[in-house]
Coordinates of C-alpha atoms in Angstrom, one line a residue:
Chain O
M224 CA 20.8 63.7 64.9
M225 CA 21.5 60.4 63.1
E226 CA 17.8 59.9 62.5
W227 CA 17.4 63.3 61.0
K228 CA 20.3 62.8 58.7
K229 CA 19.0 59.5 57.6
S230 CA 15.6 60.9 56.7
K231 CA 17.3 63.8 54.9
T232 CA 19.4 61.5 52.7
R233 CA 16.3 59.4 52.0
F234 CA 14.4 62.4 51.0
F235 CA 17.1 63.5 48.5
R236 CA 17.4 60.0 47.2
Q237 CA 13.7 59.9 46.5
L238 CA 13.4 63.5 45.4
P239 CA 12.9 62.6 41.7
L240 CA 9.7 60.7 42.7
H241 CA 8.4 63.8 44.5
L242 CA 9.2 66.0 41.5
L243 CA 7.5 63.5 39.1
I244 CA 4.3 63.7 41.0
L245 CA 4.5 67.4 41.7
P246 CA 2.7 68.7 38.5
S247 CA -0.3 66.5 39.2
V248 CA -0.4 67.6 42.8
I249 CA -0.3 71.2 41.8
C250 CA -3.2 70.6 39.3
L251 CA -5.3 68.9 42.0
L252 CA -4.5 71.6 44.5
I253 CA -5.7 74.3 42.2
F254 CA -8.7 72.7 40.5
N255 CA -9.9 70.3 43.2
Y256 CA -8.8 71.4 46.6
A257 CA -9.0 75.2 46.2
P258 CA -12.7 75.1 45.2
M259 CA -13.4 73.3 48.4
T260 CA -12.6 76.5 50.3
G261 CA -15.2 78.2 48.1
L262 CA -17.9 76.0 49.8
L263 CA -17.8 78.5 52.7
M264 CA -20.0 80.6 50.3
A265 CA -22.8 78.4 51.3
F266 CA -22.8 80.1 54.7
Q267 CA -22.6 83.6 53.3
D268 CA -24.9 85.8 51.4
F269 CA -22.3 86.1 48.6
K270 CA -22.3 89.3 46.5
P271 CA -19.8 89.3 43.6
R272 CA -19.5 93.1 44.2
L273 CA -18.4 92.6 47.8
G274 CA -16.2 89.6 47.1
F275 CA -15.6 86.5 49.2
L276 CA -14.0 88.4 52.2
H277 CA -16.7 91.1 52.7
S278 CA -19.9 89.3 52.0
P279 CA -22.1 88.9 55.1
W280 CA -22.3 85.6 56.9
V281 CA -25.7 84.0 57.3
G282 CA -25.0 80.6 58.9
F283 CA -27.4 77.9 57.9
E284 CA -30.0 80.2 56.4
H285 CA -29.7 78.7 52.9
F286 CA -30.0 75.2 54.2
K287 CA -33.1 76.0 56.1
Y288 CA -34.5 77.7 53.0
M289 CA -33.6 74.6 50.9
F290 CA -35.8 72.3 53.0
T291 CA -38.8 74.7 53.2
Y292 CA -38.8 76.0 49.6
P293 CA -41.2 73.8 47.7
D294 CA -39.1 73.9 44.5
S295 CA -35.9 72.5 46.1
R296 CA -37.9 69.8 48.0
Q297 CA -39.4 68.7 44.7
V298 CA -36.0 68.7 43.1
I299 CA -34.6 66.4 45.9
F300 CA -37.6 64.1 45.5
N301 CA -37.1 64.0 41.7
T302 CA -33.4 63.2 42.1
L303 CA -34.1 60.3 44.5
L304 CA -36.9 58.9 42.4
I305 CA -35.1 59.0 39.0
A306 CA -31.8 57.8 40.5
S307 CA -33.4 54.8 42.3
L308 CA -35.4 53.8 39.3
K309 CA -32.2 53.9 37.2
I310 CA -30.2 52.0 39.7
T311 CA -32.8 49.2 39.9
A312 CA -33.3 49.0 36.2
N313 CA -29.6 49.2 35.5
I314 CA -29.0 46.1 37.6
I315 CA -31.9 43.9 36.5
V316 CA -31.8 44.6 32.7
P317 CA -28.0 43.9 32.3
I318 CA -28.2 40.7 34.3
T319 CA -31.1 39.4 32.3
F320 CA -29.3 40.4 29.1
A321 CA -26.1 38.7 30.2
L322 CA -27.9 35.5 31.1
L323 CA -29.5 35.4 27.7
L324 CA -26.3 36.2 25.9
N325 CA -24.5 33.6 27.9
E326 CA -26.7 30.9 26.3
I327 CA -25.6 31.8 22.8
R328 CA -22.8 29.5 21.7
A329 CA -22.3 30.8 18.1
I330 CA -19.3 33.1 18.8
L331 CA -19.8 35.2 15.7
F332 CA -23.4 36.0 16.6
K333 CA -22.3 36.8 20.1
R334 CA -19.7 39.3 18.9
F335 CA -22.3 40.8 16.6
V336 CA -24.7 41.4 19.5
Q337 CA -21.9 42.8 21.7
T338 CA -20.6 45.2 19.1
L339 CA -24.0 46.7 18.6
V340 CA -25.2 46.9 22.2
Y341 CA -21.9 48.5 23.6
L342 CA -22.0 51.3 21.1
P343 CA -24.5 53.8 22.7
H344 CA -22.3 53.8 25.8
F345 CA -19.6 55.7 24.0
L346 CA -21.8 58.4 22.4
S347 CA -22.3 61.5 24.5
W348 CA -25.7 62.7 25.8
V349 CA -25.4 65.6 23.5
I350 CA -25.4 63.3 20.5
L351 CA -28.0 60.9 22.0
G352 CA -30.1 63.9 23.2
G353 CA -30.1 65.2 19.6
I354 CA -31.2 61.8 18.3
L355 CA -33.8 61.3 21.0
T356 CA -35.4 64.8 20.6
D357 CA -35.6 64.1 16.9
I358 CA -37.2 60.6 17.1
L359 CA -39.4 61.2 20.2
G360 CA -40.7 64.6 19.2
N361 CA -44.4 65.3 18.2
K362 CA -43.4 64.8 14.5
G363 CA -40.7 62.2 15.2
I364 CA -40.6 58.7 13.9
V365 CA -41.8 57.1 17.1
N366 CA -45.0 59.1 17.2
H367 CA -45.3 58.7 13.4
L368 CA -45.3 54.9 13.9
L369 CA -47.7 55.1 16.8
T370 CA -50.2 57.0 14.8
L371 CA -49.8 54.6 11.9
F372 CA -50.9 51.8 14.3
G373 CA -53.8 54.0 15.4
A374 CA -52.4 55.0 18.8
N375 CA -52.4 58.5 20.2
T376 CA -49.4 60.8 20.0
I377 CA -47.3 60.7 23.2
F378 CA -45.5 63.7 24.5
F379 CA -42.4 61.8 25.6
L380 CA -40.4 64.9 26.4
G381 CA -43.2 67.3 27.1
D382 CA -45.2 65.4 29.7
G383 CA -43.8 65.0 33.3
T384 CA -44.6 61.4 33.8
W385 CA -43.5 60.4 30.3
F386 CA -40.4 62.4 30.7
R387 CA -39.3 60.4 33.8
I388 CA -40.1 57.1 32.0
T389 CA -38.2 58.3 28.9
V390 CA -35.2 59.3 31.0
V391 CA -35.0 55.9 32.8
I392 CA -35.6 53.8 29.6
S393 CA -33.1 55.8 27.5
D394 CA -30.5 55.5 30.3
V395 CA -31.0 51.7 30.4
W396 CA -30.8 51.6 26.6
K397 CA -27.5 53.5 26.6
E398 CA -25.8 51.5 29.4
F399 CA -27.3 48.0 29.6
G400 CA -24.8 46.4 27.2
F401 CA -21.8 48.0 28.8
S402 CA -23.0 47.2 32.3
A403 CA -23.4 43.6 31.3
I404 CA -19.7 43.2 30.6
I405 CA -18.9 42.6 34.3
Y406 CA -21.5 39.9 34.7
L407 CA -20.4 38.2 31.5
A408 CA -16.8 38.2 32.8
A409 CA -18.0 36.7 36.1
M410 CA -20.0 34.0 34.3
S411 CA -17.0 33.0 32.2
G412 CA -15.2 32.4 35.5
I413 CA -17.8 29.9 36.9
N414 CA -16.3 26.4 37.3
M415 CA -17.7 24.2 34.5
S416 CA -17.7 21.1 36.6
L417 CA -20.6 22.6 38.6
Y418 CA -22.7 22.4 35.4
E419 CA -21.5 18.9 34.6
A420 CA -22.5 17.7 38.0
A421 CA -25.9 19.3 37.7
E422 CA -26.3 17.8 34.3
I423 CA -25.6 14.3 35.6
D424 CA -28.2 14.9 38.4
G425 CA -30.7 15.7 35.6
A426 CA -31.1 19.5 36.3
S427 CA -32.6 21.4 33.4
R428 CA -30.8 24.4 31.9
L429 CA -33.3 26.7 33.7
K430 CA -32.6 25.0 37.0
Q431 CA -28.8 25.3 36.4
T432 CA -29.3 29.1 35.7
F433 CA -31.2 29.6 39.0
H434 CA -29.1 27.3 41.1
I435 CA -25.6 27.8 39.7
T436 CA -25.2 30.9 37.5
L437 CA -27.3 33.4 39.5
P438 CA -25.8 32.4 42.9
S439 CA -22.3 32.7 41.5
L440 CA -23.2 36.2 40.4
V441 CA -24.4 37.3 43.8
P442 CA -21.0 38.7 45.0
V443 CA -20.6 40.8 41.8
I444 CA -24.3 42.0 42.1
L445 CA -23.7 43.0 45.7
V446 CA -20.6 45.0 44.8
V447 CA -22.2 46.7 41.8
G448 CA -25.4 47.5 43.8
T449 CA -23.6 49.0 46.9
L450 CA -21.3 51.1 44.7
A451 CA -24.4 52.3 42.8
L452 CA -26.0 53.4 46.1
G453 CA -23.2 56.0 46.4
N454 CA -24.7 57.6 43.3
I455 CA -28.2 57.9 44.6
L456 CA -28.0 61.7 44.3
N457 CA -26.6 61.6 40.8
A458 CA -29.6 61.2 38.6
G459 CA -27.6 62.0 35.4
F460 CA -26.9 65.7 34.8
D461 CA -25.8 65.3 31.2
Q462 CA -28.8 63.3 30.2
I463 CA -31.5 65.5 31.9
F464 CA -29.8 68.7 30.7
N465 CA -29.9 67.5 27.1
L466 CA -33.5 66.3 27.2
Y467 CA -35.5 68.6 29.4
N468 CA -37.3 71.8 28.8
P469 CA -39.4 74.2 30.8
L470 CA -42.5 72.0 30.4
V471 CA -41.1 69.2 32.5
Y472 CA -39.0 71.2 35.1
R473 CA -41.5 70.2 37.8
E474 CA -41.1 66.4 37.3
G475 CA -37.7 66.3 35.6
D476 CA -35.5 68.8 37.4
I477 CA -32.7 67.2 39.5
I478 CA -30.3 68.6 42.0
D479 CA -27.5 69.2 39.5
T480 CA -29.6 70.9 36.9
F481 CA -31.2 73.0 39.6
V482 CA -27.8 74.1 40.9
Y483 CA -26.8 75.1 37.4
R484 CA -29.9 77.1 36.7
V485 CA -30.2 78.8 40.1
G486 CA -26.5 79.4 40.4
L487 CA -25.2 80.2 37.0
M488 CA -28.3 81.4 35.2
D489 CA -30.0 83.3 38.1
G490 CA -26.9 84.2 39.9
S491 CA -27.9 83.0 43.4
F492 CA -24.4 81.8 44.0
S493 CA -24.7 81.1 47.8
F494 CA -28.0 79.2 47.6
A495 CA -26.8 77.1 44.7
T496 CA -23.5 76.4 46.6
A497 CA -25.5 75.3 49.7
V498 CA -27.6 72.9 47.6
G499 CA -24.4 71.6 46.0
L500 CA -22.7 71.2 49.4
F501 CA -25.6 69.3 50.7
K502 CA -25.3 66.9 47.8
S503 CA -21.5 66.6 48.1
V504 CA -21.7 65.8 51.8
I505 CA -24.4 63.2 51.5
S506 CA -22.7 61.6 48.5
F507 CA -19.4 61.5 50.4
I508 CA -21.0 59.6 53.3
L509 CA -22.7 57.2 51.0
I510 CA -19.7 56.5 48.8
V511 CA -17.4 55.9 51.8
T512 CA -20.0 53.6 53.4
A513 CA -20.6 51.8 50.1
Y514 CA -16.8 51.2 49.6
R515 CA -16.5 49.8 53.1
L516 CA -19.5 47.5 52.5
A517 CA -18.2 46.5 49.1
H518 CA -14.8 45.8 50.6
R519 CA -16.3 43.7 53.4
F520 CA -18.8 41.7 51.3
G521 CA -17.2 41.5 47.9
N522 CA -13.5 42.0 48.7
Y523 CA -13.5 45.1 46.4
R524 CA -10.9 47.8 46.8
I525 CA -9.5 50.5 44.5
F526 CA -6.0 50.6 45.9
Chain Y
M123 CA -27.3 17.0 27.3
Y124 CA -29.6 19.9 27.8
H125 CA -29.0 21.6 24.5
K126 CA -30.4 18.6 22.6
T127 CA -33.8 18.8 24.2
I128 CA -36.7 20.2 22.1
G129 CA -37.5 22.8 24.7
Y130 CA -33.9 24.2 24.7
R131 CA -33.9 24.3 20.9
W132 CA -37.0 26.4 20.9
F133 CA -35.4 28.6 23.5
T134 CA -32.3 29.1 21.4
V135 CA -34.4 30.1 18.4
T136 CA -36.4 32.7 20.4
N137 CA -33.4 33.9 22.3
T138 CA -31.5 34.4 19.0
L139 CA -34.4 36.4 17.6
L140 CA -34.8 38.4 20.8
L141 CA -31.1 39.3 21.0
T142 CA -31.1 40.3 17.3
V143 CA -34.0 42.6 17.8
I144 CA -32.4 44.1 21.0
S145 CA -29.1 44.7 19.2
I146 CA -30.8 46.3 16.2
L147 CA -32.8 48.6 18.5
C148 CA -29.5 49.9 19.9
I149 CA -28.4 51.4 16.6
L150 CA -31.7 51.9 14.9
P151 CA -32.1 55.5 16.2
L152 CA -28.6 56.3 14.8
V153 CA -29.6 54.7 11.4
H154 CA -32.7 56.8 11.3
V155 CA -30.8 60.1 11.9
A156 CA -28.3 59.0 9.3
A157 CA -31.1 58.4 6.8
V158 CA -32.6 61.8 7.5
S159 CA -29.2 63.5 7.0
F160 CA -28.9 62.1 3.5
S161 CA -32.6 62.8 2.6
S162 CA -34.0 65.8 0.8
S163 CA -35.2 68.6 3.0
S164 CA -38.8 68.2 1.9
A165 CA -38.9 64.5 2.5
A166 CA -37.5 65.0 6.0
T167 CA -40.0 67.7 6.9
A168 CA -42.9 65.6 5.5
N169 CA -41.8 62.7 7.7
Q170 CA -41.3 60.2 4.8
V171 CA -37.9 59.0 6.0
F172 CA -37.6 55.8 8.0
F173 CA -34.3 53.9 7.8
W174 CA -33.3 54.7 4.2
P175 CA -32.7 58.1 2.7
V176 CA -35.6 59.5 0.6
G177 CA -34.5 61.7 -2.3
F178 CA -30.8 61.0 -1.7
T179 CA -28.7 64.1 -1.4
A180 CA -25.5 65.1 0.5
E181 CA -26.6 68.7 0.5
A182 CA -26.9 68.8 4.3
Y183 CA -23.3 67.8 4.6
S184 CA -22.0 70.3 2.1
R185 CA -24.0 73.0 3.9
T186 CA -22.6 72.0 7.3
L187 CA -19.1 71.6 6.2
T188 CA -19.0 75.0 4.4
N189 CA -20.4 76.7 7.5
P190 CA -17.6 78.8 9.1
L191 CA -19.1 78.5 12.6
F192 CA -19.3 74.7 12.4
L193 CA -15.8 74.4 11.0
R194 CA -14.3 76.7 13.7
S195 CA -15.8 74.5 16.4
L196 CA -14.6 71.4 14.7
V197 CA -11.0 72.6 14.6
L198 CA -11.2 73.8 18.3
S199 CA -12.5 70.3 19.3
M200 CA -9.5 68.7 17.5
E201 CA -7.1 71.0 19.2
R202 CA -8.7 70.4 22.5
T203 CA -8.7 66.6 22.1
L204 CA -5.1 66.4 21.1
S205 CA -3.6 68.8 23.6
G206 CA -5.8 67.7 26.4
T207 CA -4.9 64.0 25.8
L208 CA -1.2 64.8 25.7
L209 CA -1.2 66.8 28.9
S210 CA -3.4 64.3 30.7
M211 CA -1.3 61.3 29.7
A212 CA 1.9 63.1 30.7
L213 CA 0.4 63.7 34.2
T214 CA -1.1 60.2 34.4
V215 CA 2.2 58.5 33.5
T216 CA 4.4 60.5 35.9
A217 CA 1.9 60.3 38.8
A218 CA 1.2 56.6 38.2
Y219 CA 4.9 55.8 38.2
T220 CA 5.4 57.6 41.5
L221 CA 2.5 55.9 43.1
S222 CA 3.6 52.5 41.9
R223 CA 7.0 52.9 43.8
S224 CA 7.2 52.2 47.5
F225 CA 8.7 55.3 49.1
Y226 CA 8.2 57.6 52.0
G227 CA 5.1 59.7 51.4
R228 CA 3.3 57.3 49.1
G229 CA 0.4 56.9 51.5
F230 CA -0.1 60.6 51.7
Y231 CA -0.1 61.0 47.9
S232 CA -2.6 58.1 47.5
W233 CA -5.1 59.7 49.8
F234 CA -4.5 63.1 48.3
F235 CA -5.5 61.7 44.9
V236 CA -8.3 59.4 46.1
F237 CA -10.0 62.1 48.2
T238 CA -10.8 64.1 45.1
M239 CA -12.8 61.2 43.8
L240 CA -14.9 61.2 47.0
F241 CA -15.5 64.9 47.6
N242 CA -15.4 68.0 45.5
G243 CA -16.2 71.7 45.7
G244 CA -19.1 71.4 43.3
L245 CA -20.1 73.4 40.3
I246 CA -20.4 77.0 41.7
P247 CA -17.1 77.2 43.6
T248 CA -15.2 75.6 40.8
Y249 CA -16.7 78.0 38.3
M250 CA -15.9 81.0 40.5
L251 CA -12.3 79.9 40.8
V252 CA -11.8 79.3 37.1
T253 CA -13.2 82.7 36.2
Q254 CA -11.0 84.4 38.8
L255 CA -7.9 82.7 37.3
H256 CA -8.9 84.5 34.0
L257 CA -9.0 81.2 32.1
T258 CA -12.4 81.8 30.5
N259 CA -12.4 81.8 26.7
T260 CA -8.9 80.2 26.4
L261 CA -8.0 76.7 25.4
W262 CA -6.5 76.1 28.8
V263 CA -9.9 76.1 30.5
L264 CA -10.9 73.0 28.5
I265 CA -7.7 71.0 29.3
L266 CA -6.4 72.1 32.7
P267 CA -9.2 71.5 35.2
S268 CA -9.6 67.9 34.0
A269 CA -5.9 67.3 33.4
V270 CA -5.5 64.9 36.3
N271 CA -7.7 61.8 35.9
V272 CA -7.4 59.9 39.1
F273 CA -9.2 56.9 37.8
N274 CA -6.8 56.6 34.9
T275 CA -3.9 57.2 37.2
I276 CA -4.9 54.2 39.4
L277 CA -5.3 52.0 36.3
M278 CA -1.9 53.0 35.0
M279 CA -0.4 52.4 38.5
Q280 CA -1.7 48.9 38.4
F281 CA -0.2 48.3 35.0
F282 CA 3.2 49.5 36.2
R283 CA 3.0 47.4 39.3
A284 CA 2.5 44.3 37.2
I285 CA 5.9 44.8 35.5
P286 CA 8.5 42.6 37.2
K287 CA 10.6 44.6 39.8
E288 CA 13.8 42.7 38.7
L289 CA 13.9 44.8 35.5
E290 CA 14.2 48.0 37.4
E291 CA 16.6 46.6 39.9
A292 CA 18.9 45.5 37.1
A293 CA 18.7 48.9 35.6
S294 CA 19.4 50.6 38.9
I295 CA 22.5 48.5 39.4
D296 CA 23.7 49.7 36.0
G297 CA 23.2 53.3 37.4
A298 CA 19.7 54.2 36.0
G299 CA 17.7 56.7 38.1
Y300 CA 13.9 56.8 38.5
L301 CA 13.3 59.0 35.4
R302 CA 15.5 56.8 33.3
S303 CA 13.9 53.6 34.3
L304 CA 10.5 55.1 33.7
I305 CA 11.4 56.1 30.1
T306 CA 13.5 53.1 29.1
I307 CA 11.8 50.3 31.0
Y308 CA 8.2 51.1 32.1
L309 CA 7.0 53.2 29.1
P310 CA 8.0 50.7 26.4
L311 CA 6.6 47.8 28.3
S312 CA 3.2 49.5 28.8
L313 CA 2.5 50.8 25.3
P314 CA -0.8 48.9 24.9
S315 CA -2.2 50.3 28.2
L316 CA -0.9 53.7 27.2
A317 CA -2.8 53.4 23.9
T318 CA -5.9 52.3 25.7
L319 CA -5.9 55.1 28.2
S320 CA -5.1 57.7 25.5
L321 CA -8.0 56.5 23.5
F322 CA -10.4 56.8 26.4
S323 CA -9.0 60.3 27.2
M324 CA -9.6 61.3 23.5
V325 CA -13.2 60.1 23.6
W326 CA -13.8 61.9 26.8
H327 CA -12.4 65.2 25.4
W328 CA -14.3 64.9 22.2
N329 CA -17.6 64.3 24.1
S330 CA -17.1 67.0 26.7
W331 CA -19.5 69.9 26.3
F332 CA -20.4 71.4 29.7
D333 CA -17.0 73.1 30.3
G334 CA -17.3 74.7 26.9
L335 CA -20.8 75.9 27.7
I336 CA -20.0 77.6 31.1
Y337 CA -16.4 78.8 30.5
M338 CA -16.7 80.1 27.0
T339 CA -18.7 83.3 27.0
D340 CA -18.1 83.7 23.2
Y341 CA -20.0 81.2 21.1
R342 CA -17.3 81.4 18.5
K343 CA -15.0 79.6 21.0
Y344 CA -17.3 76.6 21.5
P345 CA -15.9 73.2 20.9
L346 CA -18.0 71.0 18.6
A347 CA -19.8 69.2 21.4
T348 CA -20.9 72.5 23.0
F349 CA -21.8 73.9 19.6
L350 CA -24.0 70.9 18.9
Q351 CA -25.5 71.1 22.3
T352 CA -26.6 74.7 21.7
I353 CA -28.0 73.9 18.2
I354 CA -30.0 71.0 19.5
Q355 CA -31.2 72.7 22.6
G356 CA -32.6 75.6 20.6
G357 CA -33.8 77.2 23.9
D358 CA -30.4 78.4 24.9
M359 CA -29.8 80.0 21.5
R360 CA -30.9 83.5 22.6
N361 CA -27.9 83.8 24.9
T362 CA -25.5 83.0 22.2
N363 CA -26.6 85.7 19.7
I364 CA -25.8 83.7 16.7
D365 CA -27.0 85.4 13.5
P366 CA -30.7 84.3 13.0
G367 CA -30.2 83.5 9.3
Q368 CA -27.3 81.2 10.2
L369 CA -29.4 79.7 13.0
Q370 CA -32.3 79.0 10.5
I371 CA -29.9 76.9 8.3
L372 CA -28.2 75.1 11.2
S373 CA -31.4 74.1 12.9
E374 CA -33.1 72.7 9.8
R375 CA -33.8 69.0 10.4
T376 CA -31.5 67.4 7.7
V377 CA -28.6 69.8 8.6
R378 CA -29.1 69.1 12.3
S379 CA -29.0 65.4 11.6
A380 CA -25.8 65.8 9.5
Q381 CA -24.2 67.7 12.4
I382 CA -25.1 64.9 14.9
L383 CA -23.6 62.4 12.5
I384 CA -20.4 64.3 12.1
G385 CA -20.2 64.8 15.8
A386 CA -20.5 61.0 16.4
L387 CA -18.2 60.0 13.5
P388 CA -14.9 60.1 15.3
I389 CA -16.3 57.9 18.1
L390 CA -17.7 55.5 15.5
L391 CA -14.3 55.4 13.8
V392 CA -12.3 54.5 17.0
Y393 CA -15.0 52.3 18.3
P394 CA -13.5 49.0 17.0
F395 CA -10.3 49.8 18.9
L396 CA -12.1 50.9 22.0
Q397 CA -14.1 47.7 22.0
R398 CA -10.9 45.6 21.8
F399 CA -9.5 47.3 24.9
F400 CA -12.3 48.3 27.2
V401 CA -13.2 44.9 28.6
Q402 CA -9.7 44.6 30.0
G403 CA -9.8 48.2 31.3
L404 CA -13.1 47.7 32.9
T405 CA -12.5 44.5 34.8
M406 CA -9.1 45.7 35.9
G407 CA -9.3 47.0 39.4
A408 CA -12.7 45.5 40.0
V409 CA -13.0 42.3 41.9
K410 CA -9.7 41.0 43.3
E411 CA -9.3 37.5 44.6

């Protein structure tokens, strides 16, 4: 009896806290948790006419279809290929850039470089997609320059292989500066006496880079790398959606764009939900594993 | 000293050159589009424009800014950015304050918030729900589903936690409750972080286009980013039944470039402020010793 009374008074004392967080909780319940129940559609043959309650149940039919239907297999392959290329490039390029920038000692020049390379990160893929379709088109400036130098016109956004290359390079172009921030921050934290000691032992700057700077970055690289693995099924919806066209659907279509077209354009709600659920479940497992690994190896945690 | 050796001097020269080229490459595409937008229509179609306007004219801008469709979407984008940021910040502050206290139930709330970062219902179920709530074609659909930003809430919570507890204890002895100490102690002390998160929220709202595309069935209710997306991706235009004459004007190369520039302009304007803050925001919550 005493216990119950105690917890009751405690609850009333802390009631303002519960009330403060209530609006956010309601928002999350409606827009994040309620849609999760809609995932049951993946096991139905959902007909808008019949509604959620009366549509027939079909079990794992859509999932079987997903793995036998050539289009969806191609889409899963594209997603994995584009995402893994991006993850690799988005680790190597920023590190190289950060190493080079770290060697610059003129502060004003350093700021100038940083100001320019961080900029594309803040522009949306709608804007960048507009810019890229303009400069990479058949009559765009890039092909214009290529023909001036006697090269052939390249269909950057119309040829499957070139499309994949363009997607990876433009993503690196947009993000490398911003991704380099974390490495630059880690580099500024390296103990200077390590370099002084190496200097006395006669190590060249290149040797110092390979034996001091890079090893000091390993924990950060591990954390960034593992966390990126949680994104292996996110090949960049915004980017692909704003760059692709029917010519490159075969090589450029990824899970998210596929779900959008099949679900919202063609109206195959259940199949699209099944593909989406497949992606969510795999991503969930990967992200949780990645966080655990990052916590163990890099002492990273969000809370 | 390594930086006095001849080899390192050569390296510094090449490195400086290389970094200059890289940085310029990052904005050159934007410069080109800007040059096209200020060029005469004929020069743009004939591909004569590189990085400086040819036949300078601001006609593309006057045509864009007198277009009622464009103006309508510009206004809607501003409304959305302002109201969305206000709502989102109100929720962020209250939730972050609660999560920064130690009280019975904190663990549950934390997981309730974090789980939404790990798993979601996906596109189709969310779309179905929002349409069933009859939110389509209203301003609410652009600001409510994204109102709680868990990542921002966690950042804000960490800012609040860094504020010395003694301040609140002193206030509580003087009789201040939770709400009062949030308003009179925590908010004034975290103005810089509030400004940072608001700025990020504004950029996010300004750049968002996909929600407008799927939840607005009437193209006259598109926010600017969605409107630009449809103009640029000419393929989807048939669905939006914009008057073909209007479309002809809007999709002309110089006008399209002008629209891209206007769409990017607010971001370019707040960029200096963003740059000042984001390093701090990004490294926060990353690696802890």
